[in-house]
Amino acid sequence: MGDQHAELDWQDQAIPVSTRFDDPYFSLENGLTETRHVFLAGNDLPARFAPGFHIAELGFGTGLNLLTAWMAWEQAGHTEPLTFTSFEAFPMTADEMARALAAFPEVASYADQLVTAWKKDKTLTTLKGINARVILGDARETLAAESFAADAWFLDGFSPAKNPELWDANLMAQVSAHTKSGGTAATYTAAGFVRRNLASAGFTVARVSGFGRKRHMTTCLKAPT
């Protein structure tokens, strides 16, 4: 798949929609609140934050999840950097990212730093204040080459019906293999095949209340050993 660019339309001139997957990048209701509900609360954050905490993510998109976690980390009083590793096959341009994130003035100071770093290097090697890394390319190939184990996963690919390759059994097995004992994962989707793949990968899977119009979402726990 390689390092390709996102292909976008814009709804209401503010919400980016992938034309490749026919799916918006964040909730049409409130993307920031959605991120807090699905990915923070879904992973019991910020309560679980601790020094050295590592979040990993499938689907970097606009960077909104990173910004939300980064702000929550600092608001929780942590002074050492949060570690955040994300995988993205179709990165936005910096201008597209800035346009999308303009919808969320609450994270504007973080967004400005992200966009500035993104312009220089989409792997985010120049971003200060957070130990962030974006791995470009197909996660089905790139994740297996990594050696980290995350405390929490944000599974934020496009809709499983439209982007099934980011939810397949082999990739979910790699997610589990890159999760610490007692680690967690959360996603906005409650699609049956996704939950089955996560369960087969070794997670205890729960269907819980979703955000907005979504009745359900999924949370996962990798049993302590």
Tab-separated table of C-alpha atoms in Angstrom:
chain	number	residue	atom	x	y	z
A	1	MET	CA	0.000	0.000	0.000
A	2	GLY	CA	2.883	2.323	0.815
A	3	ASP	CA	2.861	5.981	1.777
A	4	GLN	CA	-0.093	7.359	-0.150
A	5	HIS	CA	-2.128	10.461	0.497
A	6	ALA	CA	-5.614	10.749	1.904
A	7	GLU	CA	-8.344	11.506	-0.631
A	8	LEU	CA	-10.875	13.870	0.907
A	9	ASP	CA	-14.186	15.596	0.525
A	10	TRP	CA	-15.407	18.027	3.167
A	11	GLN	CA	-18.824	17.957	4.797
A	12	ASP	CA	-20.085	21.356	5.937
A	13	GLN	CA	-16.651	22.670	4.933
A	14	ALA	CA	-15.231	21.294	8.202
A	15	ILE	CA	-15.508	17.508	8.491
A	16	PRO	CA	-13.093	15.498	6.326
A	17	VAL	CA	-14.612	12.476	4.593
A	18	SER	CA	-12.434	9.822	2.984
A	19	THR	CA	-13.525	9.312	-0.607
A	20	ARG	CA	-11.498	6.077	-0.692
A	21	PHE	CA	-13.535	4.568	2.163
A	22	ASP	CA	-16.658	6.775	2.016
A	23	ASP	CA	-16.421	7.454	5.744
A	24	PRO	CA	-15.866	10.585	7.874
A	25	TYR	CA	-12.737	10.891	10.007
A	26	PHE	CA	-14.666	11.772	13.136
A	27	SER	CA	-18.195	12.003	14.452
A	28	LEU	CA	-20.548	14.362	12.694
A	29	GLU	CA	-21.832	15.295	16.164
A	30	ASN	CA	-18.636	16.062	18.103
A	31	GLY	CA	-15.362	14.375	17.274
A	32	LEU	CA	-13.598	15.470	20.458
A	33	THR	CA	-16.332	14.180	22.729
A	34	GLU	CA	-16.410	10.975	20.696
A	35	THR	CA	-12.671	10.454	21.192
A	36	ARG	CA	-13.013	10.968	24.924
A	37	HIS	CA	-15.921	8.517	25.131
A	38	VAL	CA	-14.556	5.790	22.888
A	39	PHE	CA	-10.807	5.875	23.296
A	40	LEU	CA	-10.161	7.494	26.661
A	41	ALA	CA	-13.090	6.139	28.677
A	42	GLY	CA	-13.039	2.918	26.647
A	43	ASN	CA	-9.499	2.294	27.909
A	44	ASP	CA	-10.242	3.580	31.441
A	45	LEU	CA	-8.166	6.696	30.879
A	46	PRO	CA	-6.900	8.912	32.383
A	47	ALA	CA	-7.307	6.747	35.519
A	48	ARG	CA	-4.759	4.209	34.259
A	49	PHE	CA	-2.144	6.743	33.246
A	50	ALA	CA	1.239	6.044	34.843
A	51	PRO	CA	4.846	6.931	34.061
A	52	GLY	CA	5.962	5.230	30.866
A	53	PHE	CA	2.398	4.696	29.613
A	54	HIS	CA	2.235	3.709	25.945
A	55	ILE	CA	-0.784	4.174	23.668
A	56	ALA	CA	-0.802	2.594	20.206
A	57	GLU	CA	-3.288	3.314	17.458
A	58	LEU	CA	-4.467	1.968	14.134
A	59	GLY	CA	-5.469	4.932	11.976
A	60	PHE	CA	-3.791	8.277	12.752
A	61	GLY	CA	-6.158	10.296	10.576
A	62	THR	CA	-6.370	13.928	11.655
A	63	GLY	CA	-4.310	13.345	14.802
A	64	LEU	CA	-7.292	14.224	16.997
A	65	ASN	CA	-6.894	11.108	19.154
A	66	LEU	CA	-3.254	11.955	19.830
A	67	LEU	CA	-4.152	15.523	20.779
A	68	THR	CA	-6.945	14.395	23.088
A	69	ALA	CA	-4.726	11.867	24.859
A	70	TRP	CA	-1.837	14.336	25.075
A	71	MET	CA	-4.021	16.995	26.694
A	72	ALA	CA	-5.565	14.466	29.120
A	73	TRP	CA	-2.079	13.254	30.059
A	74	GLU	CA	-0.865	16.739	30.899
A	75	GLN	CA	-4.098	17.648	32.693
A	76	ALA	CA	-3.594	14.537	34.839
A	77	GLY	CA	-0.358	16.126	36.062
A	78	HIS	CA	2.207	14.029	34.246
A	79	THR	CA	5.373	15.868	33.312
A	80	GLU	CA	7.306	13.111	31.520
A	81	PRO	CA	6.176	12.514	27.924
A	82	LEU	CA	3.376	10.146	27.007
A	83	THR	CA	4.406	7.551	24.408
A	84	PHE	CA	2.058	7.356	21.428
A	85	THR	CA	2.646	5.112	18.393
A	86	SER	CA	0.254	5.256	15.453
A	87	PHE	CA	-0.060	3.511	12.088
A	88	GLU	CA	-1.333	5.320	8.997
A	89	ALA	CA	-1.446	4.224	5.359
A	90	PHE	CA	-2.992	7.343	3.794
A	91	PRO	CA	-1.693	10.481	5.553
A	92	MET	CA	-3.294	13.877	5.175
A	93	THR	CA	-1.331	16.939	4.177
A	94	ALA	CA	-0.530	19.446	6.901
A	95	ASP	CA	-3.037	21.924	5.461
A	96	GLU	CA	-5.783	19.301	5.471
A	97	MET	CA	-4.940	18.381	9.049
A	98	ALA	CA	-5.023	22.023	10.139
A	99	ARG	CA	-8.394	22.527	8.438
A	100	ALA	CA	-9.887	19.480	10.164
A	101	LEU	CA	-8.508	20.303	13.607
A	102	ALA	CA	-9.758	23.892	13.413
A	103	ALA	CA	-13.146	22.451	14.447
A	104	PHE	CA	-11.738	21.821	17.945
A	105	PRO	CA	-10.500	25.067	19.520
A	106	GLU	CA	-10.127	23.308	22.879
A	107	VAL	CA	-7.033	21.501	21.574
A	108	ALA	CA	-5.771	24.375	19.395
A	109	SER	CA	-2.443	24.842	21.174
A	110	TYR	CA	-1.638	21.144	20.759
A	111	ALA	CA	-2.921	21.120	17.185
A	112	ASP	CA	-0.615	23.970	16.210
A	113	GLN	CA	2.384	21.997	17.474
A	114	LEU	CA	1.235	18.856	15.672
A	115	VAL	CA	0.664	20.574	12.334
A	116	THR	CA	4.038	22.333	12.508
A	117	ALA	CA	5.807	19.024	13.159
A	118	TRP	CA	3.725	17.232	10.490
A	119	LYS	CA	4.850	19.723	7.859
A	120	LYS	CA	8.460	18.825	8.612
A	121	ASP	CA	8.125	15.081	9.014
A	122	LYS	CA	4.997	12.908	9.026
A	123	THR	CA	6.672	10.451	11.395
A	124	LEU	CA	6.624	13.281	13.992
A	125	THR	CA	10.267	13.064	14.981
A	126	THR	CA	10.282	16.834	15.598
A	127	LEU	CA	7.185	16.990	17.818
A	128	LYS	CA	8.148	18.082	21.341
A	129	GLY	CA	6.322	17.318	24.589
A	130	ILE	CA	5.082	13.863	23.618
A	131	ASN	CA	7.013	10.781	22.542
A	132	ALA	CA	5.012	10.340	19.342
A	133	ARG	CA	5.755	8.244	16.277
A	134	VAL	CA	3.630	7.660	13.176
A	135	ILE	CA	4.540	4.583	11.145
A	136	LEU	CA	3.511	5.067	7.534
A	137	GLY	CA	2.347	2.191	5.376
A	138	ASP	CA	0.085	-0.845	5.631
A	139	ALA	CA	-0.226	-1.842	9.305
A	140	ARG	CA	-0.642	-5.466	8.249
A	141	GLU	CA	3.015	-5.303	7.250
A	142	THR	CA	4.498	-2.663	9.544
A	143	LEU	CA	3.091	-3.693	12.935
A	144	ALA	CA	4.631	-7.168	12.810
A	145	ALA	CA	8.074	-5.575	12.496
A	146	GLU	CA	7.661	-3.616	15.747
A	147	SER	CA	8.797	-4.843	19.174
A	148	PHE	CA	6.811	-2.606	21.552
A	149	ALA	CA	3.990	-3.659	23.866
A	150	ALA	CA	1.311	-1.008	24.435
A	151	ASP	CA	-0.745	-0.381	27.557
A	152	ALA	CA	-3.755	0.693	25.495
A	153	TRP	CA	-4.843	0.571	21.854
A	154	PHE	CA	-7.056	2.979	19.959
A	155	LEU	CA	-8.521	0.940	17.083
A	156	ASP	CA	-9.696	3.723	14.799
A	157	GLY	CA	-9.715	2.480	11.241
A	158	PHE	CA	-12.528	3.373	8.902
A	159	SER	CA	-15.776	1.387	9.070
A	160	PRO	CA	-15.118	-2.374	9.050
A	161	ALA	CA	-17.657	-2.721	6.248
A	162	LYS	CA	-15.606	-0.326	4.094
A	163	ASN	CA	-12.061	-0.940	5.363
A	164	PRO	CA	-12.079	-4.633	6.419
A	165	GLU	CA	-8.335	-5.067	5.965
A	166	LEU	CA	-7.632	-2.962	9.068
A	167	TRP	CA	-9.766	-5.302	11.170
A	168	ASP	CA	-8.756	-8.734	9.916
A	169	ALA	CA	-7.870	-11.654	12.178
A	170	ASN	CA	-4.137	-11.561	11.502
A	171	LEU	CA	-3.874	-7.860	12.288
A	172	MET	CA	-5.922	-8.219	15.476
A	173	ALA	CA	-3.565	-11.027	16.481
A	174	GLN	CA	-0.665	-8.626	15.982
A	175	VAL	CA	-2.456	-6.011	18.090
A	176	SER	CA	-2.754	-8.562	20.887
A	177	ALA	CA	0.897	-9.592	20.513
A	178	HIS	CA	1.835	-5.918	20.903
A	179	THR	CA	-0.278	-5.408	24.048
A	180	LYS	CA	0.996	-5.768	27.591
A	181	SER	CA	-0.559	-8.286	29.946
A	182	GLY	CA	-3.485	-6.427	31.506
A	183	GLY	CA	-3.532	-3.971	28.609
A	184	THR	CA	-6.672	-2.783	26.880
A	185	ALA	CA	-8.102	-1.822	23.500
A	186	ALA	CA	-11.179	0.139	22.481
A	187	THR	CA	-12.987	0.893	19.256
A	188	TYR	CA	-16.145	2.659	18.135
A	189	THR	CA	-17.322	-0.406	16.203
A	190	ALA	CA	-19.279	-3.360	17.553
A	191	ALA	CA	-19.191	-5.312	14.279
A	192	GLY	CA	-19.489	-9.015	15.000
A	193	PHE	CA	-16.476	-10.137	12.973
A	194	VAL	CA	-14.273	-7.518	14.663
A	195	ARG	CA	-15.303	-8.680	18.132
A	196	ARG	CA	-14.732	-12.309	17.135
A	197	ASN	CA	-11.295	-11.526	15.742
A	198	LEU	CA	-10.346	-9.682	18.919
A	199	ALA	CA	-11.599	-12.533	21.082
A	200	SER	CA	-9.681	-15.065	18.983
A	201	ALA	CA	-6.586	-12.916	19.434
A	202	GLY	CA	-6.746	-13.335	23.198
A	203	PHE	CA	-8.795	-10.382	24.397
A	204	THR	CA	-11.780	-10.501	26.698
A	205	VAL	CA	-14.282	-8.493	24.671
A	206	ALA	CA	-17.233	-6.442	25.922
A	207	ARG	CA	-19.919	-4.571	24.029
A	208	VAL	CA	-20.721	-1.309	25.799
A	209	SER	CA	-22.686	1.872	25.106
A	210	GLY	CA	-21.433	3.746	22.067
A	211	PHE	CA	-21.211	7.438	21.315
A	212	GLY	CA	-24.022	9.483	19.833
A	213	ARG	CA	-26.027	7.546	17.283
A	214	LYS	CA	-23.914	4.423	17.719
A	215	ARG	CA	-25.710	2.165	20.158
A	216	HIS	CA	-22.668	0.057	20.960
A	217	MET	CA	-18.871	0.052	20.871
A	218	THR	CA	-16.244	-2.486	21.928
A	219	THR	CA	-13.754	-2.604	24.785
A	220	CYS	CA	-11.118	-5.291	25.279
A	221	LEU	CA	-8.879	-6.549	28.054
A	222	LYS	CA	-5.818	-8.743	27.614
A	223	ALA	CA	-5.922	-10.989	30.660
A	224	PRO	CA	-3.038	-10.508	33.117
A	225	THR	CA	-0.609	-13.427	33.189
